[in-house]
C-alpha cells in the first residue's frame, strides 16, 4: 500500500543564499548536530488583515481555525536581531539553503502527511499573495523573516508544537556566537 504524499509547494521565489536562526546556543547545537527544529503555530495578532487573491494553501478564505505550523528564520545577518530574542546568544548560519529547505519539507511531510508546505519571504506592511501566514505589519520588518509554513489539507484542530529531525546539517551550516 502506498501513501499519497502531501503537497509541497516550491519556495515562492528563490531561497536566499543564506538563512539565519537566532536562538540560544544549546538549541542551535541540537539543530546543527541532529537537525532538530520545532514547528509551531505563529504568534497571534502579528499578521496583517488580508484582502484580494491568495496562493493556496494559505489563503484566508480557508478555515484559519484549523491553524498552521511555521519555522521562522532570517534571510539576513544582523547583530540587532539578537536583541529581538531574549535568550539568543548564537546564530545558526545555513549555507546551503536549497538542501536545507528540501530536507525540512521532506521531514515535515513524514511527520504531517496530510499537510501542505511552502516557504517564502515574509511581506511587511503589504498583504502577501500567500495570505496572512506570510504577512506582518511594517513594524516587524527588522525581523527579515523567511518563513517555512505548513497547513492541513483537511480541517484539524490547532496543533501543539511539532519537532522534526532532518539529520546532521554540519556540512551545510555553522553556529556563530554573538559578539560581546
XYZ file of N, CA and C in Angstrom:
540
model
N 0.840 -1.173 0.000
C 0.000 0.000 0.000
C 0.884 1.235 0.000
N 0.664 2.119 -0.916
C 1.443 3.352 -0.961
C 0.606 4.499 -0.441
N 1.270 5.418 0.216
C 0.555 6.588 0.731
C 0.707 7.730 -0.256
N -0.308 8.560 -0.307
C -0.255 9.727 -1.176
C 0.525 10.816 -0.472
N 1.591 11.326 -1.069
C 2.371 12.364 -0.405
C 1.581 13.663 -0.309
N 1.877 14.428 0.746
C 1.214 15.724 0.885
C 1.808 16.692 -0.124
N 1.018 17.684 -0.532
C 1.539 18.659 -1.486
C 2.639 19.506 -0.850
N 3.716 19.698 -1.557
C 4.763 20.618 -1.120
C 4.927 21.625 -2.242
N 4.631 22.843 -1.952
C 4.794 23.883 -2.948
C 6.239 24.348 -2.925
N 6.781 24.630 -4.064
C 8.154 25.133 -4.136
C 8.230 26.481 -3.442
N 9.413 26.845 -3.059
C 9.602 28.161 -2.442
C 9.051 29.222 -3.378
N 8.356 30.173 -2.794
C 7.806 31.270 -3.596
C 8.947 32.218 -3.916
N 9.553 32.037 -5.066
C 10.757 32.788 -5.400
C 11.967 31.966 -4.995
N 13.111 32.454 -5.305
C 14.345 31.747 -4.981
C 14.691 31.940 -3.518
N 15.132 30.861 -2.882
C 15.571 30.972 -1.492
C 16.810 31.857 -1.444
N 16.988 32.569 -0.326
C 18.179 33.419 -0.192
C 19.448 32.567 -0.134
N 20.580 33.203 -0.341
C 21.867 32.496 -0.328
C 22.164 31.875 1.034
N 21.746 32.535 2.098
C 21.964 32.033 3.466
C 20.702 32.289 4.281
N 20.511 31.441 5.285
C 19.440 31.633 6.258
C 20.058 31.652 7.645
N 19.404 32.363 8.577
C 19.947 32.569 9.920
C 18.876 32.285 10.959
N 19.248 31.548 11.981
C 18.326 31.267 13.091
C 18.981 31.749 14.369
N 18.427 32.792 14.971
C 18.954 33.386 16.201
C 18.260 32.725 17.387
N 19.052 32.173 18.306
C 18.474 31.474 19.444
C 19.556 31.240 20.498
N 19.209 30.417 21.470
C 20.174 30.025 22.494
C 21.079 28.937 21.921
N 22.339 29.024 22.228
C 23.336 28.100 21.669
C 22.969 26.634 21.888
N 22.418 26.301 23.047
C 22.049 24.909 23.350
C 21.083 24.364 22.302
N 20.060 25.154 21.946
C 19.075 24.697 20.968
C 19.693 24.632 19.572
N 20.543 25.581 19.260
C 21.165 25.590 17.941
C 22.139 24.433 17.756
N 22.804 24.019 18.835
C 23.692 22.850 18.742
C 22.891 21.595 18.406
N 21.685 21.471 18.955
C 20.805 20.346 18.621
C 20.383 20.429 17.150
N 20.110 21.639 16.702
C 19.748 21.815 15.295
C 20.904 21.420 14.381
N 22.108 21.817 14.743
C 23.282 21.524 13.922
C 23.604 20.029 13.908
N 23.644 19.405 15.073
C 24.067 18.005 15.141
C 22.962 17.011 14.796
N 21.714 17.294 15.180
C 20.606 16.366 14.941
C 19.655 16.822 13.841
N 19.785 18.080 13.448
C 18.823 18.630 12.503
C 17.453 18.773 13.145
N 17.437 19.103 14.421
C 16.185 19.204 15.166
C 15.614 20.619 15.089
N 14.352 20.719 14.651
C 13.675 22.005 14.535
C 12.251 21.859 15.039
N 11.768 22.915 15.666
C 10.424 22.916 16.241
C 9.488 23.759 15.367
N 8.431 23.123 14.895
C 7.401 23.811 14.122
C 6.311 24.200 15.106
N 5.887 25.461 15.046
C 4.864 25.899 15.996
C 3.897 26.853 15.326
N 2.762 27.028 15.975
C 1.777 27.982 15.476
C 2.367 29.379 15.609
N 2.095 30.256 14.641
C 2.614 31.625 14.743
C 1.951 32.358 15.899
N 2.649 33.371 16.404
C 2.079 34.187 17.468
C 0.851 34.908 16.935
N -0.190 34.941 17.715
C -1.438 35.571 17.290
C -1.303 37.091 17.297
N -2.046 37.736 16.419
C -2.110 39.193 16.415
C -0.983 39.894 15.688
N -0.054 39.163 15.094
C 1.072 39.802 14.416
C 0.875 39.910 12.910
N -0.091 39.184 12.386
C -0.272 39.212 10.942
C -1.211 40.330 10.532
N -1.118 40.702 9.266
C -1.960 41.766 8.712
C -3.273 41.198 8.229
N -4.344 42.006 8.248
C -5.584 41.581 7.608
C -5.332 41.409 6.113
N -6.049 40.495 5.498
C -5.838 40.186 4.082
C -7.021 40.605 3.238
N -6.764 40.844 1.994
C -7.823 41.060 1.016
C -7.282 40.656 -0.341
N -8.166 40.362 -1.261
C -7.720 40.029 -2.611
C -7.402 38.566 -2.777
N -6.650 38.259 -3.844
C -6.339 36.873 -4.200
C -5.134 36.372 -3.427
N -5.155 35.079 -3.146
C -4.082 34.438 -2.397
C -3.674 33.149 -3.099
N -2.451 32.771 -2.874
C -1.969 31.489 -3.370
C -2.296 30.447 -2.311
N -2.949 29.392 -2.690
C -3.276 28.326 -1.745
C -2.010 27.595 -1.361
N -1.883 26.981 -0.219
C -2.945 26.648 0.717
C -3.088 27.640 1.863
N -2.547 28.813 1.783
C -2.549 29.734 2.908
C -3.526 30.888 2.729
N -4.481 30.731 1.826
C -5.467 31.776 1.590
C -6.363 31.937 2.811
N -6.741 33.170 3.079
C -7.567 33.451 4.241
C -8.957 32.838 4.129
N -9.441 32.609 2.912
C -10.787 32.070 2.766
C -10.910 30.674 3.369
N -9.793 30.006 3.576
C -9.844 28.714 4.238
C -10.085 28.920 5.724
N -10.492 27.872 6.388
C -10.793 27.925 7.808
C -9.508 28.077 8.611
N -9.200 29.305 8.994
C -7.958 29.555 9.720
C -7.994 28.988 11.132
N -9.177 28.577 11.624
C -9.216 27.961 12.943
C -8.475 26.634 12.939
N -8.281 26.065 11.730
C -7.520 24.829 11.628
C -6.053 25.069 11.944
N -5.587 26.291 11.749
C -4.225 26.658 12.104
C -3.190 26.193 11.108
N -1.963 26.596 11.361
C -0.831 26.159 10.578
C 0.392 26.183 11.477
N 1.445 25.530 11.050
C 2.689 25.461 11.804
C 3.791 26.123 10.995
N 4.720 26.766 11.683
C 5.764 27.510 10.994
C 7.144 27.254 11.593
N 8.143 27.540 10.796
C 9.539 27.605 11.218
C 10.075 28.902 10.634
N 10.519 29.785 11.504
C 10.955 31.110 11.084
C 12.470 31.237 11.165
N 13.065 31.757 10.101
C 14.482 32.081 10.067
C 14.604 33.485 9.497
N 15.782 34.046 9.545
C 16.027 35.358 8.935
C 16.772 35.123 7.627
N 16.608 36.041 6.686
C 17.335 35.922 5.421
C 18.485 36.916 5.345
N 18.846 37.523 6.497
C 19.976 38.460 6.525
C 20.667 38.378 7.882
N 21.980 38.508 7.857
C 22.755 38.583 9.092
C 22.590 39.988 9.648
N 22.248 40.086 10.930
C 22.068 41.390 11.549
C 22.256 41.234 13.058
N 23.304 41.805 13.588
C 23.571 41.735 15.037
C 22.376 42.218 15.849
N 21.612 43.164 15.307
C 20.454 43.695 16.024
C 19.384 42.624 16.264
N 19.380 41.572 15.445
C 18.379 40.528 15.620
C 18.575 39.731 16.908
N 19.779 39.733 17.445
C 19.990 39.067 18.737
C 19.110 39.701 19.810
N 18.907 41.001 19.735
C 18.113 41.717 20.733
C 16.632 41.378 20.648
N 16.152 40.930 19.498
C 14.738 40.572 19.358
C 14.378 39.297 20.111
N 15.366 38.467 20.349
C 15.133 37.194 21.026
C 15.880 37.220 22.349
N 15.142 37.230 23.446
C 15.715 37.497 24.770
C 16.890 36.609 25.163
N 16.866 35.338 24.824
C 17.963 34.468 25.238
C 18.914 34.102 24.104
N 18.849 34.804 22.974
C 19.713 34.488 21.835
C 21.152 34.872 22.129
N 22.010 33.877 22.095
C 23.439 34.131 22.280
C 24.261 33.568 21.122
N 23.549 33.017 20.109
C 24.222 32.417 18.967
C 23.289 32.467 17.758
N 23.881 32.156 16.613
C 23.105 32.151 15.373
C 23.528 30.939 14.544
N 22.551 30.190 14.081
C 22.790 29.089 13.155
C 22.783 29.682 11.755
N 23.891 29.545 11.042
C 24.009 30.077 9.688
C 23.926 28.902 8.723
N 22.916 28.921 7.872
C 22.713 27.845 6.903
C 23.266 28.309 5.564
N 24.286 27.588 5.068
C 24.986 27.978 3.842
C 24.352 27.396 2.576
N 23.729 26.239 2.685
C 23.084 25.616 1.524
C 21.581 25.608 1.786
N 20.930 26.692 1.411
C 19.515 26.861 1.742
C 18.614 25.937 0.915
N 19.040 25.572 -0.275
C 18.227 24.655 -1.090
C 18.172 23.275 -0.449
N 19.325 22.736 -0.088
C 19.340 21.422 0.564
C 18.577 21.479 1.887
N 18.811 22.519 2.664
C 18.125 22.679 3.940
C 16.604 22.704 3.734
N 16.140 23.517 2.807
C 14.707 23.635 2.558
C 14.076 22.321 2.135
N 14.745 21.599 1.257
C 14.204 20.315 0.807
C 14.159 19.309 1.948
N 15.186 19.288 2.781
C 15.200 18.361 3.912
C 14.128 18.720 4.943
N 13.926 20.008 5.182
C 12.879 20.450 6.113
C 11.507 20.003 5.606
N 11.242 20.249 4.336
C 9.937 19.871 3.786
C 9.735 18.357 3.783
N 10.782 17.576 3.476
C 10.644 16.111 3.498
C 10.339 15.615 4.914
N 11.038 16.158 5.917
C 10.802 15.739 7.302
C 9.408 16.133 7.766
N 8.969 17.323 7.405
C 7.621 17.758 7.778
C 6.573 16.879 7.100
N 6.818 16.492 5.860
C 5.873 15.643 5.133
C 5.728 14.288 5.812
N 6.826 13.750 6.338
C 6.757 12.466 7.047
C 5.978 12.593 8.346
N 6.174 13.709 9.046
C 5.520 13.923 10.334
C 4.072 14.374 10.174
N 3.817 15.165 9.153
C 2.485 15.739 8.901
C 2.044 15.351 7.487
N 1.709 14.071 7.261
C 1.485 13.601 5.888
C 0.318 14.244 5.153
N -0.650 14.776 5.828
C -1.783 15.381 5.114
C -1.743 16.907 5.192
N -0.541 17.462 5.259
C -0.355 18.914 5.307
C 0.394 19.359 4.058
N 0.172 20.590 3.646
C 0.877 21.193 2.514
C 1.852 22.226 3.059
N 3.025 22.324 2.448
C 4.044 23.255 2.921
C 4.580 24.150 1.829
N 5.064 25.301 2.244
C 5.685 26.266 1.340
C 6.627 27.134 2.165
N 7.593 27.741 1.529
C 8.453 28.702 2.221
C 8.682 29.904 1.323
N 8.785 31.065 1.978
C 8.935 32.320 1.238
C 9.318 33.431 2.206
N 9.700 34.559 1.641
C 9.987 35.743 2.450
C 8.685 36.306 2.997
N 8.739 36.804 4.208
C 7.596 37.469 4.823
C 7.383 38.812 4.126
N 6.154 39.221 4.002
C 5.799 40.525 3.442
C 5.467 41.463 4.600
N 6.082 42.646 4.607
C 5.885 43.605 5.702
C 5.158 44.840 5.214
N 4.040 45.132 5.861
C 3.311 46.350 5.547
C 2.335 46.249 4.391
N 2.438 45.209 3.593
C 1.502 44.965 2.500
C 1.136 43.485 2.520
N -0.094 43.159 2.162
C -0.501 41.751 2.170
C 0.323 40.916 1.196
N 0.704 39.731 1.626
C 1.413 38.796 0.758
C 0.403 38.045 -0.106
N 0.765 37.718 -1.345
C -0.124 36.889 -2.162
C -0.298 35.490 -1.570
N 0.569 35.122 -0.618
C 0.445 33.819 0.039
C -0.541 33.850 1.204
N -1.068 35.014 1.538
C -2.062 35.104 2.603
C -1.484 35.580 3.916
N -2.306 35.499 4.937
C -1.955 36.070 6.239
C -0.764 35.391 6.898
N -0.521 34.134 6.591
C 0.630 33.440 7.179
C 1.943 34.134 6.820
N 1.971 34.809 5.666
C 3.195 35.437 5.178
C 3.123 36.957 5.193
N 2.265 37.504 6.030
C 2.090 38.953 6.103
C 2.218 39.444 7.538
N 3.012 40.479 7.719
C 3.154 41.113 9.025
C 3.124 42.625 8.854
N 2.978 43.307 9.967
C 2.956 44.763 9.933
C 4.340 45.303 9.584
N 4.374 46.526 9.103
C 5.623 47.194 8.734
C 6.574 47.282 9.935
N 6.020 47.385 11.149
C 6.840 47.499 12.360
C 7.692 46.253 12.612
N 7.355 45.138 12.006
C 8.119 43.899 12.187
C 9.192 43.688 11.126
N 9.373 44.642 10.231
C 10.282 44.476 9.091
C 11.721 44.198 9.496
N 12.136 44.639 10.683
C 13.517 44.410 11.115
C 13.821 42.918 11.291
N 12.786 42.072 11.346
C 12.992 40.628 11.517
C 13.577 39.963 10.274
N 13.352 40.540 9.096
C 13.900 39.996 7.841
C 13.616 38.498 7.724
N 12.375 38.140 7.905
C 11.978 36.751 8.082
C 11.779 35.990 6.781
N 12.297 34.765 6.782
C 11.991 33.772 5.763
C 11.205 32.703 6.495
N 10.013 32.398 6.017
C 9.107 31.534 6.748
C 8.838 30.231 6.002
N 8.967 29.130 6.723
C 8.503 27.829 6.268
C 7.161 27.630 6.959
N 6.133 27.261 6.217
C 4.805 27.109 6.814
C 4.112 25.876 6.252
N 3.317 25.231 7.113
C 2.562 24.055 6.736
C 1.120 24.244 7.174
N 0.209 23.822 6.320
C -1.226 23.994 6.547
C -1.906 22.653 6.294
N -2.850 22.255 7.159
C -3.538 20.982 6.915
C -4.390 21.064 5.648
N -4.450 19.957 4.913
C -5.290 19.921 3.718
C -6.732 19.587 4.083
N -6.931 19.129 5.305
C -8.267 18.883 5.835
C -8.347 19.577 7.178
N -9.551 19.924 7.599
C -9.724 20.627 8.862
C -9.292 19.735 10.033
N -8.359 20.249 10.815
C -7.900 19.565 12.027
C -7.767 20.614 13.123
N -7.830 20.200 14.375
C -7.660 21.189 15.448
C -6.240 21.750 15.447
N -6.085 22.928 16.039
C -4.760 23.546 16.132
C -3.826 22.593 16.862
N -2.655 22.421 16.302
C -1.650 21.514 16.833
C -0.791 22.172 17.891
N -0.286 21.355 18.794
C 0.797 21.790 19.669
C 2.055 21.827 18.807
N 3.130 22.421 19.296
C 4.372 22.402 18.511
C 4.784 20.975 18.149
N 5.424 20.839 17.008
C 5.880 19.552 16.497
C 7.379 19.660 16.257
N 8.145 18.685 16.721
C 9.590 18.664 16.494
C 9.891 17.701 15.355
N 10.682 18.181 14.393
C 11.119 17.329 13.293
C 12.638 17.228 13.336
N 13.160 16.165 12.751
C 14.615 15.975 12.651
C 14.969 15.692 11.204
N 15.977 16.414 10.717
C 16.409 16.252 9.325
C 17.813 15.649 9.237
N 18.367 15.242 10.365
C 19.725 14.716 10.387
C 20.737 15.855 10.477
N 21.949 15.500 10.771
C 23.004 16.493 10.939
C 23.087 17.443 9.748
N 23.250 18.723 10.054
C 23.438 19.715 8.985
C 24.815 20.373 9.113
N 25.731 19.677 9.785
C 27.071 20.231 9.994
C 27.812 20.498 8.685
N 27.462 19.801 7.610
C 28.136 20.018 6.328
C 27.581 21.224 5.570
N 26.434 21.753 6.012
C 25.828 22.877 5.286
C 25.558 24.080 6.194
N 25.976 24.000 7.456
C 25.674 25.079 8.397
C 26.761 25.205 9.459
N 26.718 26.299 10.194
C 27.646 26.536 11.303
C 26.949 27.391 12.343
N 27.510 27.403 13.543
C 26.995 28.267 14.603
C 27.980 29.404 14.809
N 27.442 30.620 14.832
C 28.241 31.807 15.152
C 27.756 32.345 16.490
N 28.708 32.635 17.374
C 28.348 33.190 18.667
C 28.142 34.679 18.568
N 27.281 35.192 19.435
C 27.022 36.636 19.486
C 28.280 37.355 19.918
N 28.617 38.445 19.238
C 29.799 39.222 19.641
C 29.504 39.932 20.951
N 30.544 40.114 21.722
C 30.374 40.745 23.036
C 30.100 42.225 22.932
